[in-house]
Amino acid sequence: MFSNFDFGVIIRTLPYLFYEGMTFTLMLTGLAALGGLVFGTAIALMRLSGYKVLGRIAGVYVDFMRSLPLVLVIFWFYFLVPYIGQWVTGASRPISVGAFASSLITFIMFEAAYFSEIMRAGIQSISRGQPAAANALGLTYAQTMRYVVLPQAFRNMLPVLITQTIVLFQDTSLVYVLSITDFLGAASKVAQRDGRLVEMYLFAAIVYFTISCVASFGVRRLQARIAIIR
Amino acid sequence: MIEISHVDKWYSPSFQVLTDCTTSVSKGEVVVVCGPSGSGKSTLIKCVNALEPFQKGDISVDGTKVNDPKTNLPKLRSRVGMVFQHFELFPHLKIIDNLCLAQQKVLDRSRDKAMVKGMQLLERVGLKEQAQKYPANLSGGQQQRVAIARALAMDPIVMLFDEPTSALDPEMVSEVLDVMVDLAHEGMTMMVVTHEMGFARKVANRVIFMDRGEIVEDAPKDDFFGKPRSDRAQKFLSKILSH
């Protein structure tokens, strides 16, 4: 039944798929997760700050980002940023922003909305006595967050954060709308060139599945370990 | 050392928690605050280092006004030690790091200096061997002793205790009280919210009795235990001393 298929194409293009494609995918995932976590934590702190205006701005941002399909955001951002850049800098022509930079910023902004909700839950899971004790020792608000609240919130939320990152890892494949050579993009290009659609897409599916599955398994083990420590 | 004058606190006009509270704690004095639950004694002690805001009146610690917006609160709080009912050690830090954190970040002590100070205090509360453990591995009584050591590491000019033994199993109460009695004998200025009347009899200079947000009685220890003037204090004492 597989006589018409040529799975050798996978072996032949492995270096291309992984060196170019997977490197890009992992880099985008890693940087976007990191940026999203930092930005998301800032948004969570804004929401919990007690300043109504700050909280409102953060709330609107989160709701806005979560109400839009990711593909659309990637798409719009890519086409809009050059014009916004032109408007901000007053240049005569639209600023050229690389596809990587554009997609990275998009993912950071988008993921920040989700990470902020996770971090917010994490911060709220810390009993109020903890910041009170830190304040009583003379730590400032920033120090209390930095040394007492956020480390605990982060630890409590680590499994959820990694799970969200696995989703992000899969979502990065959406950059195909910008014709970027991520892992799926690379597989897709080979598929089109050699007419080996079934083989390449099957292989891509297996790779995404395997990586996500292993990561999920790791999360479960981590959860068990954290549960013992606490 | 602590001056509390005419302090009022309310959450809403119909929900008054503190009413016209006035008292003081002088240097070297040990003042015990007691009263039925919900009487506002924990709230009052938390007002002293501004963990709880209040709407009217003044509190000053060592001449610094707590309710002045210009006051550098972190700096003031670093000189006021506080021990909580539920210990509130930082669970993600080792015992020694619990003692070092604020020394290094607030007082800018070097890591070495903070460690030396921390180990000294751990030895003093009898927990030197536990330095490298995490709070979750210690018993309640041990955790509370660490919490006292953590507060002492900041070289406070006054110590506040908010029901330090209420969350402890009965057999662990005395190990914590022993540390507090030692502290009192060394001349530390202390304000202690507690139901431990034995502790009050042993080391208190004055006893304050609170009920429904008011300071009902504020008397030298012997007067308070000898012949409390108010009915409410008499009732309260008969209830907790009869067991």
Short mmCIF file of C-alpha atoms in Angstrom, two decimals:
data_model
loop_
_atom_site.label_atom_id
_atom_site.label_comp_id
_atom_site.label_asym_id
_atom_site.label_seq_id
_atom_site.Cartn_x
_atom_site.Cartn_y
_atom_site.Cartn_z
CA MET A 1 0.00 0.00 0.00
CA PHE A 2 2.95 2.31 0.62
CA SER A 3 4.56 1.42 -2.73
CA ASN A 4 3.68 4.78 -4.21
CA PHE A 5 5.26 6.68 -1.34
CA ASP A 6 8.88 7.63 -1.03
CA PHE A 7 9.80 7.99 2.62
CA GLY A 8 13.43 8.43 1.62
CA VAL A 9 12.63 12.08 1.00
CA ILE A 10 12.45 12.56 4.77
CA ILE A 11 15.94 11.18 5.31
CA ARG A 12 17.33 13.30 2.51
CA THR A 13 15.87 16.51 3.84
CA LEU A 14 16.44 15.88 7.56
CA PRO A 15 19.29 18.39 7.93
CA TYR A 16 17.18 21.08 6.28
CA LEU A 17 14.10 20.25 8.33
CA PHE A 18 15.89 20.29 11.65
CA TYR A 19 18.75 22.76 11.21
CA GLU A 20 16.61 25.39 9.59
CA GLY A 21 13.07 24.50 10.51
CA MET A 22 13.22 23.08 14.00
CA THR A 23 15.88 25.55 15.13
CA PHE A 24 13.58 28.39 14.17
CA THR A 25 10.57 26.77 15.81
CA LEU A 26 12.38 26.11 19.09
CA MET A 27 13.99 29.53 19.13
CA LEU A 28 10.65 31.21 18.55
CA THR A 29 8.99 29.04 21.19
CA GLY A 30 11.72 29.67 23.75
CA LEU A 31 12.00 33.40 23.24
CA ALA A 32 8.25 33.90 23.02
CA ALA A 33 7.69 31.90 26.23
CA LEU A 34 10.37 33.90 28.05
CA GLY A 35 9.13 37.24 26.76
CA GLY A 36 5.51 36.24 27.35
CA LEU A 37 6.30 35.25 30.92
CA VAL A 38 8.08 38.52 31.71
CA PHE A 39 5.48 40.69 29.99
CA GLY A 40 2.65 38.53 31.33
CA THR A 41 3.94 38.83 34.90
CA ALA A 42 4.03 42.59 34.49
CA ILE A 43 0.41 42.55 33.31
CA ALA A 44 -0.59 40.31 36.22
CA LEU A 45 1.08 42.74 38.66
CA MET A 46 -0.76 45.63 37.01
CA ARG A 47 -4.07 43.80 37.45
CA LEU A 48 -3.35 43.09 41.10
CA SER A 49 -1.75 46.46 41.85
CA GLY A 50 -4.84 48.03 43.39
CA TYR A 51 -4.55 51.01 41.05
CA LYS A 52 -7.87 50.96 39.22
CA VAL A 53 -6.60 52.55 36.00
CA LEU A 54 -3.62 50.20 35.66
CA GLY A 55 -5.78 47.18 36.40
CA ARG A 56 -8.36 48.30 33.86
CA ILE A 57 -5.75 48.77 31.12
CA ALA A 58 -4.31 45.33 31.80
CA GLY A 59 -7.76 43.78 31.87
CA VAL A 60 -8.75 45.30 28.54
CA TYR A 61 -5.48 44.16 27.00
CA VAL A 62 -5.94 40.56 28.15
CA ASP A 63 -9.57 40.42 27.01
CA PHE A 64 -8.67 41.97 23.66
CA MET A 65 -5.85 39.54 22.94
CA ARG A 66 -7.87 36.55 23.99
CA SER A 67 -10.79 37.52 21.77
CA LEU A 68 -8.80 37.41 18.54
CA PRO A 69 -7.68 34.39 16.53
CA LEU A 70 -3.91 34.07 16.67
CA VAL A 71 -3.52 33.77 12.89
CA LEU A 72 -5.23 37.08 12.44
CA VAL A 73 -2.98 38.78 14.97
CA ILE A 74 0.14 37.38 13.30
CA PHE A 75 -1.14 38.49 9.94
CA TRP A 76 -2.21 41.97 10.93
CA PHE A 77 0.84 42.62 13.01
CA TYR A 78 3.14 41.74 10.15
CA PHE A 79 1.43 44.17 7.80
CA LEU A 80 0.71 46.93 10.29
CA VAL A 81 3.99 47.26 12.18
CA PRO A 82 5.94 48.73 9.25
CA TYR A 83 3.34 51.49 8.99
CA ILE A 84 3.21 52.08 12.73
CA GLY A 85 7.01 52.23 12.68
CA GLN A 86 6.88 54.77 9.89
CA TRP A 87 4.35 56.85 11.78
CA VAL A 88 6.35 56.72 15.03
CA THR A 89 9.74 57.51 13.53
CA GLY A 90 8.42 59.85 10.89
CA ALA A 91 10.26 57.99 8.14
CA SER A 92 9.26 58.51 4.54
CA ARG A 93 8.74 54.81 3.83
CA PRO A 94 7.29 51.95 5.90
CA ILE A 95 9.91 50.49 8.26
CA SER A 96 10.92 46.99 7.30
CA VAL A 97 10.60 44.60 10.18
CA GLY A 98 11.94 41.10 9.63
CA ALA A 99 9.50 38.22 9.60
CA PHE A 100 11.21 36.72 12.65
CA ALA A 101 11.10 39.91 14.69
CA SER A 102 7.51 40.51 13.71
CA SER A 103 6.36 37.00 14.60
CA LEU A 104 8.36 37.01 17.84
CA ILE A 105 6.78 40.26 19.02
CA THR A 106 3.35 38.98 18.05
CA PHE A 107 3.78 35.77 20.00
CA ILE A 108 5.16 37.56 23.04
CA MET A 109 2.20 39.94 23.11
CA PHE A 110 -0.30 37.17 22.49
CA GLU A 111 1.16 34.71 24.98
CA ALA A 112 1.56 37.45 27.59
CA ALA A 113 -2.22 37.60 27.80
CA TYR A 114 -2.39 33.90 28.68
CA PHE A 115 0.70 33.82 30.89
CA SER A 116 -0.60 36.84 32.81
CA GLU A 117 -3.73 34.96 33.81
CA ILE A 118 -1.65 31.99 34.94
CA MET A 119 0.69 34.21 36.96
CA ARG A 120 -2.27 36.06 38.42
CA ALA A 121 -3.70 32.79 39.70
CA GLY A 122 -0.24 31.90 41.00
CA ILE A 123 0.17 35.17 42.88
CA GLN A 124 -3.31 34.87 44.35
CA SER A 125 -2.48 31.36 45.54
CA ILE A 126 0.10 32.81 47.96
CA SER A 127 -1.43 33.50 51.35
CA ARG A 128 -1.64 37.16 52.34
CA GLY A 129 0.53 36.51 55.35
CA GLN A 130 3.57 36.04 53.11
CA PRO A 131 3.74 39.58 51.71
CA ALA A 132 2.75 40.86 55.16
CA ALA A 133 5.73 39.06 56.71
CA ALA A 134 8.04 40.37 53.99
CA ASN A 135 6.77 43.93 54.50
CA ALA A 136 7.13 43.60 58.25
CA LEU A 137 10.82 42.81 57.71
CA GLY A 138 11.21 46.05 55.80
CA LEU A 139 11.20 44.71 52.25
CA THR A 140 9.73 47.13 49.73
CA TYR A 141 6.86 46.19 47.43
CA ALA A 142 9.27 45.40 44.60
CA GLN A 143 11.55 43.32 46.85
CA THR A 144 8.56 41.48 48.31
CA MET A 145 7.43 40.53 44.82
CA ARG A 146 10.90 39.70 43.58
CA TYR A 147 12.14 37.58 46.49
CA VAL A 148 9.02 36.25 48.21
CA VAL A 149 5.83 36.25 46.15
CA LEU A 150 6.89 35.65 42.55
CA PRO A 151 9.31 32.77 43.21
CA GLN A 152 6.54 30.92 45.03
CA ALA A 153 3.90 31.83 42.45
CA PHE A 154 6.20 30.72 39.65
CA ARG A 155 6.93 27.42 41.35
CA ASN A 156 3.27 26.72 42.05
CA MET A 157 2.37 27.50 38.46
CA LEU A 158 5.31 25.81 36.73
CA PRO A 159 3.33 22.81 35.42
CA VAL A 160 0.63 25.08 33.95
CA LEU A 161 3.25 27.41 32.47
CA ILE A 162 4.99 24.52 30.73
CA THR A 163 1.70 23.15 29.45
CA GLN A 164 0.94 26.56 27.98
CA THR A 165 4.40 26.56 26.41
CA ILE A 166 3.64 23.22 24.75
CA VAL A 167 0.54 24.80 23.24
CA LEU A 168 2.73 27.72 22.15
CA PHE A 169 5.18 25.27 20.55
CA GLN A 170 2.36 23.94 18.39
CA ASP A 171 0.96 27.40 17.70
CA THR A 172 4.26 28.66 16.30
CA SER A 173 3.47 26.61 13.19
CA LEU A 174 0.95 29.33 12.35
CA VAL A 175 3.78 31.54 11.14
CA TYR A 176 3.30 29.70 7.84
CA VAL A 177 0.95 32.58 6.92
CA LEU A 178 4.09 34.73 6.67
CA SER A 179 5.85 32.08 4.54
CA ILE A 180 8.46 31.63 7.26
CA THR A 181 10.58 28.49 7.26
CA ASP A 182 9.77 27.06 10.65
CA PHE A 183 9.64 23.29 11.02
CA LEU A 184 6.23 22.96 9.42
CA GLY A 185 7.15 25.56 6.82
CA ALA A 186 10.28 23.62 5.89
CA ALA A 187 8.36 20.37 5.64
CA SER A 188 5.73 22.09 3.57
CA LYS A 189 8.29 23.53 1.15
CA VAL A 190 9.87 20.13 0.58
CA ALA A 191 6.43 18.62 0.15
CA GLN A 192 5.50 21.11 -2.53
CA ARG A 193 8.82 20.89 -4.31
CA ASP A 194 8.98 17.09 -4.48
CA GLY A 195 5.27 16.42 -4.56
CA ARG A 196 5.55 14.37 -1.38
CA LEU A 197 2.69 15.90 0.59
CA VAL A 198 1.56 12.80 2.46
CA GLU A 199 5.04 11.78 3.53
CA MET A 200 6.14 15.18 4.71
CA TYR A 201 2.97 16.16 6.54
CA LEU A 202 2.80 12.76 8.18
CA PHE A 203 6.37 13.14 9.35
CA ALA A 204 5.74 16.66 10.60
CA ALA A 205 2.72 15.44 12.56
CA ILE A 206 4.76 12.65 14.15
CA VAL A 207 7.53 15.06 15.18
CA TYR A 208 5.13 17.60 16.75
CA PHE A 209 3.26 14.78 18.47
CA THR A 210 6.39 13.17 19.87
CA ILE A 211 7.90 16.38 21.24
CA SER A 212 4.63 17.56 22.79
CA CYS A 213 3.93 14.15 24.25
CA VAL A 214 7.34 13.82 25.85
CA ALA A 215 7.04 17.33 27.27
CA SER A 216 3.59 16.60 28.70
CA PHE A 217 4.93 13.47 30.30
CA GLY A 218 7.73 15.53 31.82
CA VAL A 219 5.18 17.97 33.24
CA ARG A 220 3.32 15.13 34.93
CA ARG A 221 6.50 13.91 36.59
CA LEU A 222 7.34 17.45 37.64
CA GLN A 223 3.88 17.87 39.14
CA ALA A 224 4.35 14.75 41.21
CA ARG A 225 7.70 16.01 42.47
CA ILE A 226 6.43 19.45 43.36
CA ALA A 227 3.49 17.86 45.17
CA ILE A 228 5.92 15.99 47.41
CA ILE A 229 8.03 19.04 48.21
CA ARG A 230 5.06 21.09 49.37
CA MET B 1 8.72 53.82 72.27
CA ILE B 2 5.22 53.22 70.87
CA GLU B 3 2.62 55.94 71.22
CA ILE B 4 -0.93 55.10 70.19
CA SER B 5 -3.37 57.96 70.50
CA HIS B 6 -7.07 58.07 69.69
CA VAL B 7 -6.89 55.51 66.89
CA ASP B 8 -10.10 54.76 65.03
CA LYS B 9 -10.40 52.20 62.25
CA TRP B 10 -13.45 51.20 60.28
CA TYR B 11 -14.16 49.24 57.12
CA SER B 12 -17.44 51.05 56.58
CA PRO B 13 -19.39 53.55 58.67
CA SER B 14 -21.32 50.69 60.25
CA PHE B 15 -18.32 48.42 60.74
CA GLN B 16 -16.01 49.95 63.31
CA VAL B 17 -13.02 47.77 64.28
CA LEU B 18 -11.11 50.10 66.56
CA THR B 19 -12.63 52.90 68.63
CA ASP B 20 -10.55 55.62 70.24
CA CYS B 21 -7.63 53.40 71.23
CA THR B 22 -5.00 55.16 73.29
CA THR B 23 -2.02 53.55 75.00
CA SER B 24 1.74 53.45 74.94
CA VAL B 25 4.66 51.12 75.38
CA SER B 26 7.83 52.56 76.87
CA LYS B 27 11.34 51.38 76.28
CA GLY B 28 12.06 48.04 77.91
CA GLU B 29 8.42 47.49 78.79
CA VAL B 30 6.49 44.28 78.08
CA VAL B 31 2.82 44.91 77.38
CA VAL B 32 0.37 42.06 76.92
CA VAL B 33 -2.81 42.68 74.94
CA CYS B 34 -5.67 40.27 75.58
CA GLY B 35 -9.36 40.05 74.94
CA PRO B 36 -12.00 37.89 73.30
CA SER B 37 -11.64 37.03 69.63
CA GLY B 38 -12.82 39.76 67.32
CA SER B 39 -12.01 42.43 69.88
CA GLY B 40 -9.52 44.13 67.56
CA LYS B 41 -6.29 43.28 69.38
CA SER B 42 -4.59 41.78 66.30
CA THR B 43 -5.77 44.70 64.21
CA LEU B 44 -4.35 47.17 66.71
CA ILE B 45 -0.92 45.55 66.79
CA LYS B 46 -0.84 45.44 62.99
CA CYS B 47 -1.56 49.17 62.92
CA VAL B 48 1.67 49.75 64.84
CA ASN B 49 3.85 48.80 61.87
CA ALA B 50 1.25 49.95 59.34
CA LEU B 51 0.38 46.53 58.02
CA GLU B 52 -3.18 47.71 58.59
CA PRO B 53 -4.18 51.28 57.77
CA PHE B 54 -6.37 53.27 60.13
CA GLN B 55 -8.57 56.28 59.52
CA LYS B 56 -8.19 58.48 62.60
CA GLY B 57 -5.64 59.13 65.31
CA ASP B 58 -1.87 58.82 65.43
CA ILE B 59 0.66 56.11 66.08
CA SER B 60 4.34 56.83 66.41
CA VAL B 61 7.22 54.44 66.92
CA ASP B 62 10.44 55.85 68.38
CA GLY B 63 9.25 59.31 67.40
CA THR B 64 8.41 58.44 63.80
CA LYS B 65 4.79 58.87 62.82
CA VAL B 66 3.49 55.66 61.23
CA ASN B 67 0.50 57.29 59.55
CA ASP B 68 2.46 60.10 57.95
CA PRO B 69 2.52 59.57 54.15
CA LYS B 70 6.08 60.95 54.12
CA THR B 71 7.33 58.22 56.46
CA ASN B 72 9.62 55.67 54.86
CA LEU B 73 7.61 52.64 55.92
CA PRO B 74 10.05 49.90 54.86
CA LYS B 75 12.76 51.62 56.90
CA LEU B 76 10.50 51.96 59.93
CA ARG B 77 9.31 48.36 59.67
CA SER B 78 12.87 47.07 59.45
CA ARG B 79 13.34 48.33 63.01
CA VAL B 80 10.12 46.80 64.29
CA GLY B 81 10.21 43.02 64.56
CA MET B 82 6.98 41.13 64.09
CA VAL B 83 6.02 37.53 64.79
CA PHE B 84 2.82 36.19 63.27
CA GLN B 85 0.28 33.64 64.40
CA HIS B 86 0.99 31.41 61.39
CA PHE B 87 4.80 31.88 61.44
CA GLU B 88 4.90 33.02 57.79
CA LEU B 89 8.35 31.69 57.11
CA PHE B 90 9.19 31.78 53.42
CA PRO B 91 8.65 28.15 52.34
CA HIS B 92 10.87 28.34 49.24
CA LEU B 93 13.93 29.41 51.24
CA LYS B 94 16.11 27.41 53.60
CA ILE B 95 15.92 28.33 57.28
CA ILE B 96 19.22 30.22 57.15
CA ASP B 97 18.11 32.09 54.02
CA ASN B 98 14.89 33.05 55.76
CA LEU B 99 17.10 34.80 58.30
CA CYS B 100 19.47 36.30 55.75
CA LEU B 101 17.08 37.67 53.11
CA ALA B 102 16.01 40.89 54.80
CA GLN B 103 19.42 41.43 56.42
CA GLN B 104 21.01 41.49 52.97
CA LYS B 105 18.27 43.25 50.99
CA VAL B 106 17.10 45.77 53.58
CA LEU B 107 20.11 46.37 55.81
CA ASP B 108 22.67 45.80 53.02
CA ARG B 109 24.68 43.41 55.15
CA SER B 110 27.16 41.19 53.36
CA ARG B 111 26.25 37.53 52.89
CA ASP B 112 28.96 36.51 55.39
CA LYS B 113 27.84 38.96 58.05
CA ALA B 114 24.22 37.96 57.62
CA MET B 115 25.14 34.28 57.88
CA VAL B 116 27.09 34.82 61.10
CA LYS B 117 24.24 36.79 62.62
CA GLY B 118 21.72 34.22 61.42
CA MET B 119 23.64 31.29 62.86
CA GLN B 120 24.08 33.11 66.18
CA LEU B 121 20.35 33.61 66.47
CA LEU B 122 19.53 30.07 65.39
CA GLU B 123 21.84 28.83 68.10
CA ARG B 124 20.12 31.08 70.57
CA VAL B 125 16.69 29.59 69.79
CA GLY B 126 18.24 26.12 69.77
CA LEU B 127 17.89 25.38 66.07
CA LYS B 128 21.41 25.61 64.71
CA GLU B 129 21.21 22.10 63.26
CA GLN B 130 18.15 22.98 61.17
CA ALA B 131 19.83 25.82 59.25
CA GLN B 132 19.97 23.99 55.93
CA LYS B 133 16.44 22.58 56.11
CA TYR B 134 13.27 24.01 54.64
CA PRO B 135 10.46 25.38 56.86
CA ALA B 136 8.11 22.53 55.90
CA ASN B 137 10.52 20.07 57.56
CA LEU B 138 10.22 21.76 60.96
CA SER B 139 7.53 21.44 63.62
CA GLY B 140 5.25 24.36 64.38
CA GLY B 141 7.14 25.29 67.52
CA GLN B 142 10.45 25.18 65.68
CA GLN B 143 9.06 27.30 62.85
CA GLN B 144 7.84 29.92 65.29
CA ARG B 145 11.24 30.04 66.98
CA VAL B 146 12.83 30.54 63.57
CA ALA B 147 10.33 33.35 62.93
CA ILE B 148 11.42 35.03 66.17
CA ALA B 149 15.07 34.64 65.19
CA ARG B 150 14.29 36.08 61.75
CA ALA B 151 12.78 39.17 63.34
CA LEU B 152 15.69 39.52 65.79
CA ALA B 153 18.21 39.33 62.95
CA MET B 154 17.16 42.85 61.99
CA ASP B 155 18.24 44.21 65.41
CA PRO B 156 14.76 45.58 66.13
CA ILE B 157 14.14 48.27 68.73
CA VAL B 158 10.77 46.72 69.57
CA MET B 159 9.11 43.36 68.97
CA LEU B 160 5.45 42.81 68.14
CA PHE B 161 3.91 39.38 68.69
CA ASP B 162 0.54 38.61 67.14
CA GLU B 163 -0.82 35.53 68.93
CA PRO B 164 2.50 33.70 68.57
CA THR B 165 1.30 30.47 70.23
CA SER B 166 -2.32 30.25 69.06
CA ALA B 167 -1.57 28.04 66.05
CA LEU B 168 0.68 25.66 67.98
CA ASP B 169 0.02 22.23 69.38
CA PRO B 170 -0.13 22.50 73.19
CA GLU B 171 3.15 20.68 73.78
CA MET B 172 5.00 23.22 71.62
CA VAL B 173 3.72 26.34 73.32
CA SER B 174 6.29 26.39 76.08
CA GLU B 175 9.36 26.20 73.82
CA VAL B 176 8.18 29.39 72.11
CA LEU B 177 7.20 31.10 75.35
CA ASP B 178 10.61 30.27 76.83
CA VAL B 179 12.31 32.19 74.03
CA MET B 180 9.95 35.12 74.58
CA VAL B 181 10.52 35.13 78.34
CA ASP B 182 14.29 35.21 77.78
CA LEU B 183 13.82 38.09 75.39
CA ALA B 184 11.75 39.99 77.96
CA HIS B 185 14.36 39.42 80.66
CA GLU B 186 17.01 40.87 78.37
CA GLY B 187 15.07 44.11 78.31
CA MET B 188 13.51 43.93 74.84
CA THR B 189 10.54 46.22 74.37
CA MET B 190 7.61 43.96 73.56
CA MET B 191 3.95 44.25 72.66
CA VAL B 192 2.34 40.82 72.79
CA VAL B 193 -1.16 39.81 71.76
CA THR B 194 -1.77 36.52 73.53
CA HIS B 195 -4.11 34.44 75.63
CA GLU B 196 -1.19 33.01 77.62
CA MET B 197 -1.93 34.53 80.99
CA GLY B 198 0.93 32.58 82.53
CA PHE B 199 3.29 34.49 80.27
CA ALA B 200 1.61 37.75 81.21
CA ARG B 201 1.94 37.01 84.92
CA LYS B 202 5.59 36.11 84.52
CA VAL B 203 7.00 38.96 82.44
CA ALA B 204 4.38 41.60 81.62
CA ASN B 205 4.63 45.08 83.04
CA ARG B 206 1.16 46.03 81.93
CA VAL B 207 -1.89 44.24 80.60
CA ILE B 208 -4.31 45.78 78.13
CA PHE B 209 -7.76 44.27 77.85
CA MET B 210 -9.70 44.94 74.67
CA ASP B 211 -13.32 44.26 73.81
CA ARG B 212 -15.32 45.28 70.74
CA GLY B 213 -12.56 47.47 69.40
CA GLU B 214 -12.06 49.43 72.59
CA ILE B 215 -9.34 49.41 75.19
CA VAL B 216 -11.41 48.60 78.24
CA GLU B 217 -8.62 48.22 80.73
CA ASP B 218 -4.98 49.27 80.71
CA ALA B 219 -3.38 48.46 84.04
CA PRO B 220 -0.17 47.27 85.69
CA LYS B 221 -0.04 43.48 85.76
CA ASP B 222 -0.73 43.06 89.47
CA ASP B 223 -3.72 45.40 89.37
CA PHE B 224 -5.13 43.63 86.35
CA PHE B 225 -4.90 40.14 87.80
CA GLY B 226 -5.69 41.29 91.32
CA LYS B 227 -8.83 43.31 90.82
CA PRO B 228 -9.85 44.12 87.26
CA ARG B 229 -12.13 47.12 87.36
CA SER B 230 -14.45 46.34 84.48
CA ASP B 231 -17.08 43.62 84.37
CA ARG B 232 -16.02 42.56 80.91
CA ALA B 233 -12.43 41.96 81.97
CA GLN B 234 -13.56 40.05 85.05
CA LYS B 235 -15.79 37.86 82.91
CA PHE B 236 -13.03 37.25 80.38
CA LEU B 237 -10.51 36.36 83.05
CA SER B 238 -12.86 34.00 84.84
CA LYS B 239 -13.48 32.23 81.55
CA ILE B 240 -9.87 31.66 80.56
CA LEU B 241 -8.43 31.15 84.03
CA SER B 242 -10.98 28.60 85.19
CA HIS B 243 -9.37 25.91 83.04
#
